[in-house]
PDB file of C-alpha atoms in Angstrom:
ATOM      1  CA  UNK A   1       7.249 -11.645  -8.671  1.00  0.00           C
ATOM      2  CA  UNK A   2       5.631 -11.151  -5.442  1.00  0.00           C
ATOM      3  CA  UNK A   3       3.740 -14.019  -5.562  1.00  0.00           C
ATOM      4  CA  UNK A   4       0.534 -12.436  -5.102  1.00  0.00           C
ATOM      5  CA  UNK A   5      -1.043 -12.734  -8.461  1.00  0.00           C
ATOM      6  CA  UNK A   6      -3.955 -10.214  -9.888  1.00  0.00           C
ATOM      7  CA  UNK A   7      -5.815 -10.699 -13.072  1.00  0.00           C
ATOM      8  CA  UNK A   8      -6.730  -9.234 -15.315  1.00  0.00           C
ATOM      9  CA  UNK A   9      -4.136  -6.695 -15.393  1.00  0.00           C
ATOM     10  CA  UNK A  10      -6.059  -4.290 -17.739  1.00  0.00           C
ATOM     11  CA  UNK A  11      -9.490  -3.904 -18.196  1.00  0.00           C
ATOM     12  CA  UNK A  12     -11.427  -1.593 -20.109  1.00  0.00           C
ATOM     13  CA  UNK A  13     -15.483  -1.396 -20.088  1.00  0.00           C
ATOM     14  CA  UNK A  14     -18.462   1.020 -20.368  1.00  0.00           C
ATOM     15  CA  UNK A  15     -19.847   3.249 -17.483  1.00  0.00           C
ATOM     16  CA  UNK A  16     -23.027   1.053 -15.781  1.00  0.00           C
ATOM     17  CA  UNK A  17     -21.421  -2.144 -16.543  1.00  0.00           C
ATOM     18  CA  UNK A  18     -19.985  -4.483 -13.564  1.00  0.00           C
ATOM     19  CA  UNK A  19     -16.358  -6.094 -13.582  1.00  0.00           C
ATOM     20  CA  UNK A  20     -14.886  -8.795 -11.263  1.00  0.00           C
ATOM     21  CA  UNK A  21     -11.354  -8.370 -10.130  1.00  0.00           C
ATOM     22  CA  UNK A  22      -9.092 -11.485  -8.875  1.00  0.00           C
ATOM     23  CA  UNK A  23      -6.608 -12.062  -6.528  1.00  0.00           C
ATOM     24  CA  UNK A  24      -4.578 -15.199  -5.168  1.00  0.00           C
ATOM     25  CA  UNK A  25      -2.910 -14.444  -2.121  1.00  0.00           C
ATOM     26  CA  UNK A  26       0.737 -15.300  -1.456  1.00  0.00           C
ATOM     27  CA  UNK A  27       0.770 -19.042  -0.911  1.00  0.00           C
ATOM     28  CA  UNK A  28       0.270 -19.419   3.012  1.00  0.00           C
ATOM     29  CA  UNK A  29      -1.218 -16.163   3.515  1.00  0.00           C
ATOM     30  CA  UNK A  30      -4.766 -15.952   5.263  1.00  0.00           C
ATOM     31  CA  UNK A  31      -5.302 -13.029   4.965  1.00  0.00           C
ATOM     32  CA  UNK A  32      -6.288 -10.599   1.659  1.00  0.00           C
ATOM     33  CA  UNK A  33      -6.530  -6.358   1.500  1.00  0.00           C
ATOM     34  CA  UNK A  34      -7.947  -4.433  -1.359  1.00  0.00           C
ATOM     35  CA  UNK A  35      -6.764  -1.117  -2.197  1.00  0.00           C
ATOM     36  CA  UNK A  36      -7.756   1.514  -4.785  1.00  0.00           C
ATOM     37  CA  UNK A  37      -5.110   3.862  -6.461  1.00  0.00           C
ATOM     38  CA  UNK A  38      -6.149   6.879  -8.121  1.00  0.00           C
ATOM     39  CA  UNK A  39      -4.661  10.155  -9.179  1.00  0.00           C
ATOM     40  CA  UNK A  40      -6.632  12.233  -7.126  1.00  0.00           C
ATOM     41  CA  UNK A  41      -7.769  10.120  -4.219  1.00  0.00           C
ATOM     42  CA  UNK A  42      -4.299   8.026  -3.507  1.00  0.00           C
ATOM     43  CA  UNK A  43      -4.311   4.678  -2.078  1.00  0.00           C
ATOM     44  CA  UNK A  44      -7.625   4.228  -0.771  1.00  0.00           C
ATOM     45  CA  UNK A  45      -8.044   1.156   1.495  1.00  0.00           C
ATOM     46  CA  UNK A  46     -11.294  -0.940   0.646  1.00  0.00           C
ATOM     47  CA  UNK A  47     -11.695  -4.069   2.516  1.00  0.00           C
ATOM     48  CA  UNK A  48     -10.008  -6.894   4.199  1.00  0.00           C
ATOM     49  CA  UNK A  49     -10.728 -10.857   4.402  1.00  0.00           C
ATOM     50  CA  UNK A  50      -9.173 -13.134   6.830  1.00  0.00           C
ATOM     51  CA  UNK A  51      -9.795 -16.663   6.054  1.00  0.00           C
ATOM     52  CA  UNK A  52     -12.660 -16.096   4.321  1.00  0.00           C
ATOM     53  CA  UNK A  53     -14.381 -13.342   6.751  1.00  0.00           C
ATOM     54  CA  UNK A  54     -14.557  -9.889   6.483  1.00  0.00           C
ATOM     55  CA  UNK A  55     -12.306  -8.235   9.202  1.00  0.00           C
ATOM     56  CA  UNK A  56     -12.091  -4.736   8.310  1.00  0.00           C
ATOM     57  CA  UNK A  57     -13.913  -2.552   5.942  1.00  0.00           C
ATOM     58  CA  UNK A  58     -12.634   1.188   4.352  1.00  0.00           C
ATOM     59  CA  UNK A  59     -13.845   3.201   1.619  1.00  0.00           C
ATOM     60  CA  UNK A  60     -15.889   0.789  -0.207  1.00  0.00           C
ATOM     61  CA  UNK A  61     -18.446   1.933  -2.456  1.00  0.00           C
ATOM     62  CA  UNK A  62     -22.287  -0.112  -1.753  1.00  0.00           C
ATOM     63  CA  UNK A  63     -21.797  -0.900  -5.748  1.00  0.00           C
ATOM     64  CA  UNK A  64     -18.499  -2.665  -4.928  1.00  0.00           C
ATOM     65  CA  UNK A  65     -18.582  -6.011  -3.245  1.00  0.00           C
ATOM     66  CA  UNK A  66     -15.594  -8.558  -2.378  1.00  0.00           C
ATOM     67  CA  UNK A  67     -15.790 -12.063  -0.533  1.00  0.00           C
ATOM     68  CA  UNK A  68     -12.610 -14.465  -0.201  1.00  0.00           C
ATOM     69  CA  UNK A  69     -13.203 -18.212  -1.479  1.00  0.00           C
ATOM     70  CA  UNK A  70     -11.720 -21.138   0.721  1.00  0.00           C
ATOM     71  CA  UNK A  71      -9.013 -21.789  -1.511  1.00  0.00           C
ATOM     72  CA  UNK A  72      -8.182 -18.009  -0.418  1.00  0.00           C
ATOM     73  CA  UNK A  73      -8.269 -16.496  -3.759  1.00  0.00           C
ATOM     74  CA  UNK A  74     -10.413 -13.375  -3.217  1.00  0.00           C
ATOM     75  CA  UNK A  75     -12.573 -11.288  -5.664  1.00  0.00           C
ATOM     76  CA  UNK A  76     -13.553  -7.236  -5.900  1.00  0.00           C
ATOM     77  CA  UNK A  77     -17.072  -7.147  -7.895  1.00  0.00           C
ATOM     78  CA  UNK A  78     -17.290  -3.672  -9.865  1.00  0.00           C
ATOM     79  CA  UNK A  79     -20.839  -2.779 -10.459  1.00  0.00           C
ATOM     80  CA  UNK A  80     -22.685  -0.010 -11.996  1.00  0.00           C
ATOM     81  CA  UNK A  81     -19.573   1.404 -13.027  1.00  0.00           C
ATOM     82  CA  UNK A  82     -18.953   5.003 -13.376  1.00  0.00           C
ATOM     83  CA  UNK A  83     -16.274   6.986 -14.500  1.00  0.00           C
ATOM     84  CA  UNK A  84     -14.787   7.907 -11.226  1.00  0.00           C
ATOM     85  CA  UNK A  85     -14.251   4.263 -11.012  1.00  0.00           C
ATOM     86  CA  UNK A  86     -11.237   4.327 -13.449  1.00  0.00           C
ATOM     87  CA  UNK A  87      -8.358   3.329 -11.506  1.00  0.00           C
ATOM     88  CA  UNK A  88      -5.878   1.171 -10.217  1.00  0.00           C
ATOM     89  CA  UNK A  89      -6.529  -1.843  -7.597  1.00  0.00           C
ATOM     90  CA  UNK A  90      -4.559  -3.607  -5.816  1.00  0.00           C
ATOM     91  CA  UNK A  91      -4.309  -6.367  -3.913  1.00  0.00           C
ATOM     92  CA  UNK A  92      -2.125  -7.406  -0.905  1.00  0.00           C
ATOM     93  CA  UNK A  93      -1.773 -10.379   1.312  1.00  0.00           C
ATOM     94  CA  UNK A  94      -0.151 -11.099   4.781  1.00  0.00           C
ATOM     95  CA  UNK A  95       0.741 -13.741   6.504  1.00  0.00           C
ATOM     96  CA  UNK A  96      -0.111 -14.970  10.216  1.00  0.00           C
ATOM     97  CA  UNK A  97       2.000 -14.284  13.333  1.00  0.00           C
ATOM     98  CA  UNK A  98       4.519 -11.506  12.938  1.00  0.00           C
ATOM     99  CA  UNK A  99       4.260 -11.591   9.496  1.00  0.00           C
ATOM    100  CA  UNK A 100       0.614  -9.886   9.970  1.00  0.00           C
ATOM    101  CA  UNK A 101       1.920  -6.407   9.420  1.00  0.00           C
ATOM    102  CA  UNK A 102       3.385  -7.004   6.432  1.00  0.00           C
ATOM    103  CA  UNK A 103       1.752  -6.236   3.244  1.00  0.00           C
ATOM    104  CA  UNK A 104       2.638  -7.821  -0.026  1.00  0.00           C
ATOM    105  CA  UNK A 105       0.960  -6.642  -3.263  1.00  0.00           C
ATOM    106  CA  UNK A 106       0.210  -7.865  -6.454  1.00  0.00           C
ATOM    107  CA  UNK A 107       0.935  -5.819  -9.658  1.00  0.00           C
ATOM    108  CA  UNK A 108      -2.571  -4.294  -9.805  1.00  0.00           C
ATOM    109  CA  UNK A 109      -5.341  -4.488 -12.218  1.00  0.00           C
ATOM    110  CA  UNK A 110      -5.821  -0.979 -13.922  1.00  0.00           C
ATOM    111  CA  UNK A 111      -9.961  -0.561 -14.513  1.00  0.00           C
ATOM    112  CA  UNK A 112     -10.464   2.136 -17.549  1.00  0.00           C
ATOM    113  CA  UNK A 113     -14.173   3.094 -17.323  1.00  0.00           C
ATOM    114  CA  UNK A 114     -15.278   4.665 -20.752  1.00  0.00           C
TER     115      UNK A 114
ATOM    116  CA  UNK B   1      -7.740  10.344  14.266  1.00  0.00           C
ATOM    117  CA  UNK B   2      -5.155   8.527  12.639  1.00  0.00           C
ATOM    118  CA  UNK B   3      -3.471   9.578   9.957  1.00  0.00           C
ATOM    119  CA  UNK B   4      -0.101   9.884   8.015  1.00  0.00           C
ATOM    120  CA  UNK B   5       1.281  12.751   6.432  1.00  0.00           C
ATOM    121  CA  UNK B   6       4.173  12.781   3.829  1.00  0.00           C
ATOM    122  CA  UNK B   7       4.382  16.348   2.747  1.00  0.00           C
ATOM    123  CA  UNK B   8       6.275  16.294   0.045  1.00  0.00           C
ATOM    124  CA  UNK B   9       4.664  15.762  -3.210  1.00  0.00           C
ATOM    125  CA  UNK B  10       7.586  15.498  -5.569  1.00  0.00           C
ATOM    126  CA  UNK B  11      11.235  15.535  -5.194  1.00  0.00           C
ATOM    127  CA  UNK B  12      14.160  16.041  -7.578  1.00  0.00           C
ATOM    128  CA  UNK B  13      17.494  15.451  -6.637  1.00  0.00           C
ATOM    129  CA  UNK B  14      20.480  14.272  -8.791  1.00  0.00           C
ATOM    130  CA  UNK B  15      22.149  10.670  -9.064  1.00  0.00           C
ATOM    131  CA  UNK B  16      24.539  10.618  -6.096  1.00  0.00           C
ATOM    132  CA  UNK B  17      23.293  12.722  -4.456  1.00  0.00           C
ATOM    133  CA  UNK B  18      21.708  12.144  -0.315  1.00  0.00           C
ATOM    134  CA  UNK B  19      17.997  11.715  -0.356  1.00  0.00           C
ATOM    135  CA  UNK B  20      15.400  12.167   2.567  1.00  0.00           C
ATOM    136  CA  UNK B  21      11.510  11.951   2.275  1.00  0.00           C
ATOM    137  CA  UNK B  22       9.512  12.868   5.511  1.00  0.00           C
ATOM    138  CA  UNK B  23       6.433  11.208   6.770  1.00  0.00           C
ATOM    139  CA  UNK B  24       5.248  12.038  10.138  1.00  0.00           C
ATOM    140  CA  UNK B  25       2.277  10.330  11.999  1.00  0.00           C
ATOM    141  CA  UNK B  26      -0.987  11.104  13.773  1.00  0.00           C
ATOM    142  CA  UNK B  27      -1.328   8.957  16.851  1.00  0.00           C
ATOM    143  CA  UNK B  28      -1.346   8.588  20.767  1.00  0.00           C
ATOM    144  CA  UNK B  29       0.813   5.885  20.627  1.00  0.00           C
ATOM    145  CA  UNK B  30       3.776   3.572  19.019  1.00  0.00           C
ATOM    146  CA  UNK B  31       2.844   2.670  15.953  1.00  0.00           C
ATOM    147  CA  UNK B  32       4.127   0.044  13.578  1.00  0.00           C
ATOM    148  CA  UNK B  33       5.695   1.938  10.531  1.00  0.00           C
ATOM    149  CA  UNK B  34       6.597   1.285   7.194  1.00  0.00           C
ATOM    150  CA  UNK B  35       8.287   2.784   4.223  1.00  0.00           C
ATOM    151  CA  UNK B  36       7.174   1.021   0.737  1.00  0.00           C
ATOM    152  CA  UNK B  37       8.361   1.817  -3.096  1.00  0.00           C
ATOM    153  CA  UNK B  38       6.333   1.657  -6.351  1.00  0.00           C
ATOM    154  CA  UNK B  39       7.909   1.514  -9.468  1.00  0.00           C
ATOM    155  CA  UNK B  40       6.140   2.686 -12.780  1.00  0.00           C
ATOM    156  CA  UNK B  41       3.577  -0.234 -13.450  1.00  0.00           C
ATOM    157  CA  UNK B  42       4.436  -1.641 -10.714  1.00  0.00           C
ATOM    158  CA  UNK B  43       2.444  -3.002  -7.034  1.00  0.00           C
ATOM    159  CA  UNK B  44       4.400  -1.306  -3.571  1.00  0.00           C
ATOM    160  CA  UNK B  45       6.983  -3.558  -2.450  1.00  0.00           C
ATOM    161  CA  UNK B  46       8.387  -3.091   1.435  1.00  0.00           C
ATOM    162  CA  UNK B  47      11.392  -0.922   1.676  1.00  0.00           C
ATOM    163  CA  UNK B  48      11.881  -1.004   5.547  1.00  0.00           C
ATOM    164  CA  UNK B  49       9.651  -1.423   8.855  1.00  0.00           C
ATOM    165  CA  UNK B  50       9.640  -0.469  12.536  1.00  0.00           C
ATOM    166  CA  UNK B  51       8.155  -2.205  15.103  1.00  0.00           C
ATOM    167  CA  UNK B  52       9.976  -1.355  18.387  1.00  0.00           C
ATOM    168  CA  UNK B  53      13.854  -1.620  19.654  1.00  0.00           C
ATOM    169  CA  UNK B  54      16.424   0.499  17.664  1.00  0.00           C
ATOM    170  CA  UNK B  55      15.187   3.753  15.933  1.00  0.00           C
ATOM    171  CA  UNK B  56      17.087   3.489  12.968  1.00  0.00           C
ATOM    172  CA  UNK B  57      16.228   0.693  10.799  1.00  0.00           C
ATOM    173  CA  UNK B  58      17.557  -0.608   7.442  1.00  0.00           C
ATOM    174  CA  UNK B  59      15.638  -1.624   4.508  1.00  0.00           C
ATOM    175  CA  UNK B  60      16.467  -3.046   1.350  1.00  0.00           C
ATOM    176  CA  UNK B  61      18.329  -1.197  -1.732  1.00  0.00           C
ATOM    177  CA  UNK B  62      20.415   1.191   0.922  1.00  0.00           C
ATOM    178  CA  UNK B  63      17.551   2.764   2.144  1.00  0.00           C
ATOM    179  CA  UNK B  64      17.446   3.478   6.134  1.00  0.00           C
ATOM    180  CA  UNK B  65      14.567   5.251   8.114  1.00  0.00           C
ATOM    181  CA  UNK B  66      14.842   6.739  11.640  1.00  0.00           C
ATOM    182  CA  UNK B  67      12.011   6.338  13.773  1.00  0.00           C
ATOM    183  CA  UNK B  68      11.678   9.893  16.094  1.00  0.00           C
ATOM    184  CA  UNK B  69       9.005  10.030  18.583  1.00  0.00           C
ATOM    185  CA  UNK B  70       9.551  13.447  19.945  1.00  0.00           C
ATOM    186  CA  UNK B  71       8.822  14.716  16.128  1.00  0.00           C
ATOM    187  CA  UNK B  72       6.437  11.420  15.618  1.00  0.00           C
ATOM    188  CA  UNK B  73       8.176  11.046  11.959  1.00  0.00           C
ATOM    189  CA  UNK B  74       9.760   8.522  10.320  1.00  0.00           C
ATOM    190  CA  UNK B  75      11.713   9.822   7.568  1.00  0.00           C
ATOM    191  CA  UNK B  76      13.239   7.987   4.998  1.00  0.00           C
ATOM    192  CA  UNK B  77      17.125   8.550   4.112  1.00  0.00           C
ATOM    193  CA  UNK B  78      19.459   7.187   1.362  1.00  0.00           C
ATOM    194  CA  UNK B  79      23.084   8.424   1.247  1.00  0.00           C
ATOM    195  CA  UNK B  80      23.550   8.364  -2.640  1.00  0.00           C
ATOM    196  CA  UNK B  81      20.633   8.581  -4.800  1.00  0.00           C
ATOM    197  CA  UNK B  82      20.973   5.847  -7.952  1.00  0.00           C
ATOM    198  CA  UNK B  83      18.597   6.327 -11.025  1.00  0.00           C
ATOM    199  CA  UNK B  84      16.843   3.148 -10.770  1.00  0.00           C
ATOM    200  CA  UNK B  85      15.467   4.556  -7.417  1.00  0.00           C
ATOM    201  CA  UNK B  86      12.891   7.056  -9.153  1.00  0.00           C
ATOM    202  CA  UNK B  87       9.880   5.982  -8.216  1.00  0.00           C
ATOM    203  CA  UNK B  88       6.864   6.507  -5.559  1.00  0.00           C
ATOM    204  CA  UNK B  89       7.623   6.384  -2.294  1.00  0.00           C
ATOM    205  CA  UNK B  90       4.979   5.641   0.488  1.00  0.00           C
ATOM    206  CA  UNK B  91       4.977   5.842   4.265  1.00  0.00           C
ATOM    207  CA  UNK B  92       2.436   3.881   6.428  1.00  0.00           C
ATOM    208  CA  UNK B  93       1.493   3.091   9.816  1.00  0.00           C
ATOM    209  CA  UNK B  94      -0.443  -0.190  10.990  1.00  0.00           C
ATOM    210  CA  UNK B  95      -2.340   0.337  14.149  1.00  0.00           C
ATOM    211  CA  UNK B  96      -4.412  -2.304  15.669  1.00  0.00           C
ATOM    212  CA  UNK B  97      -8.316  -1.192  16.153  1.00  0.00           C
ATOM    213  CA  UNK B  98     -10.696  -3.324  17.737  1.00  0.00           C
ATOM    214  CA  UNK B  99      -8.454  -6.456  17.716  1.00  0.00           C
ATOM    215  CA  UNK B 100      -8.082  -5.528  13.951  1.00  0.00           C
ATOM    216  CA  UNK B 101      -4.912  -4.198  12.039  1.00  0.00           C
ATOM    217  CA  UNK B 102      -5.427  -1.213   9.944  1.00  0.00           C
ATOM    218  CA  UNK B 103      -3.568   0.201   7.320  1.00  0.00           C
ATOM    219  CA  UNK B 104      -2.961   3.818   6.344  1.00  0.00           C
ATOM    220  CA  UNK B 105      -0.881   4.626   3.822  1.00  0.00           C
ATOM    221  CA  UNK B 106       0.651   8.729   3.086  1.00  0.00           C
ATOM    222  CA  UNK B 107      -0.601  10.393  -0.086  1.00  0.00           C
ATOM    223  CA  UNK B 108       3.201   9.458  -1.339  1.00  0.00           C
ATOM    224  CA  UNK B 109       6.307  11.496  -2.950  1.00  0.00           C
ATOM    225  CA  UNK B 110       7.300  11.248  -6.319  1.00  0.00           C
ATOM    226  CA  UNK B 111      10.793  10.606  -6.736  1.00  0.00           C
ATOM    227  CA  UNK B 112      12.505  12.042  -9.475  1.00  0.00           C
ATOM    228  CA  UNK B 113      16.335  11.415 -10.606  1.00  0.00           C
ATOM    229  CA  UNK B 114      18.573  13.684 -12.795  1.00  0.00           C
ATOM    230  CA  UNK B 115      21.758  13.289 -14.106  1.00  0.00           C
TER     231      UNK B 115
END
């Protein structure tokens, strides 16, 4: 257990509908990363939150949207779903200081799109 | 532009045997690398990371990687390959942009063990 914690861990729905994704963060850690895995696109980076802001942003789609609460828990919002969407996501967390490089991930959340 | 290459899409090798992936790295400077592992079902966890100092660094489950700036790689060695180390394996390199860290991660090599 990594102690970053993703639900749900499977998830299947219909193309056009819209999904929300959770994360809690490794207890301490500010700040949260959201990654897409799929077979033919590989670990796509989407966004990162520290503390509850934005700091960096990747390949996000304009139909995907995440924030981070202030508890830290952090949500990817899935909408108008397509096929291509189908995938794995993941979630990391890092912690302050030196620890700021290092990534820890959850187990992922695999999104079937039908 | 930045990037990370790892150009090895799949690897076989037999249990026991010595094991190397490559990774090498797009960038001006230093970077902070990383070597991660995904199992089957499974999130990355951290094998190993270099920051600075010594160039050959050791990571958890006998892995080692050896940082070479003349060849900008970071390749990834194990002496004897055990079958419970099948599995993904992913190089990355953190760079700081803008006061920002950023994260890229290689397209990854399959691992595969044989008997």
């Amino acid at each position: 257990d990594s102690g970053v914690t993703q639900t749900p861990k499977h998830l299947i729905t219909a193309t056009g509908q819209r999904v929300t994704l959770r994360c809690s963060p490794r207890s301490g850690d500010l700040s949260v990363y959201w990654y897409q895995q799929s077979l033919d696109q590989g670990l796509q980076f989407l966004i990162q939150y520290y503390n509850g802001e934005e700091r960096a942003k990747g390949n996000i789609l304009e139909r995907f949207s995440a924030q981070q609460f202030p508890d830290l828990h952090s949500e990817l919002n899935l909408s108008s779903l397509e096929l291509g969407d189908s995938a794995l996501y993941f979630c990391a967390s890092s912690a302050r200081g030196e620890g700021a490089n290092v990534l820890t991930f959850g187990a992922g959340s695999r999104l079937t799109v039908l | 532009a930045q990037s990370v290459t790892q150009p090895d899409i799949h690897i076989t090798v037999s249990e026991g045997a010595s094991l190397e992936l490559r990774c090498n790295y797009s960038y001006g400077a230093t970077p902070y690398l990383f070597w991660y592992v995904q199992s089957p079902g499974q999130g990355l966890q951290l094998l190993l990371k270099y920051f600075s100092g010594d160039t050959l660094v050791q990571g958890i489950k006998g892995f080692e990687a050896e940082f070479k700036r003349s060849q900008s790689s970071f390749n990834l060695r194990k002496p004897s390959v055990h079958w419970s180390d099948a599995a993904e394996y992913f190089c990355a390199v953190v760079l700081y942009s803008g006061g920002y860290q950023k994260v890229t991660f290689g397209t990854g090599t399959k691992l595969q063990v044989i008997p």
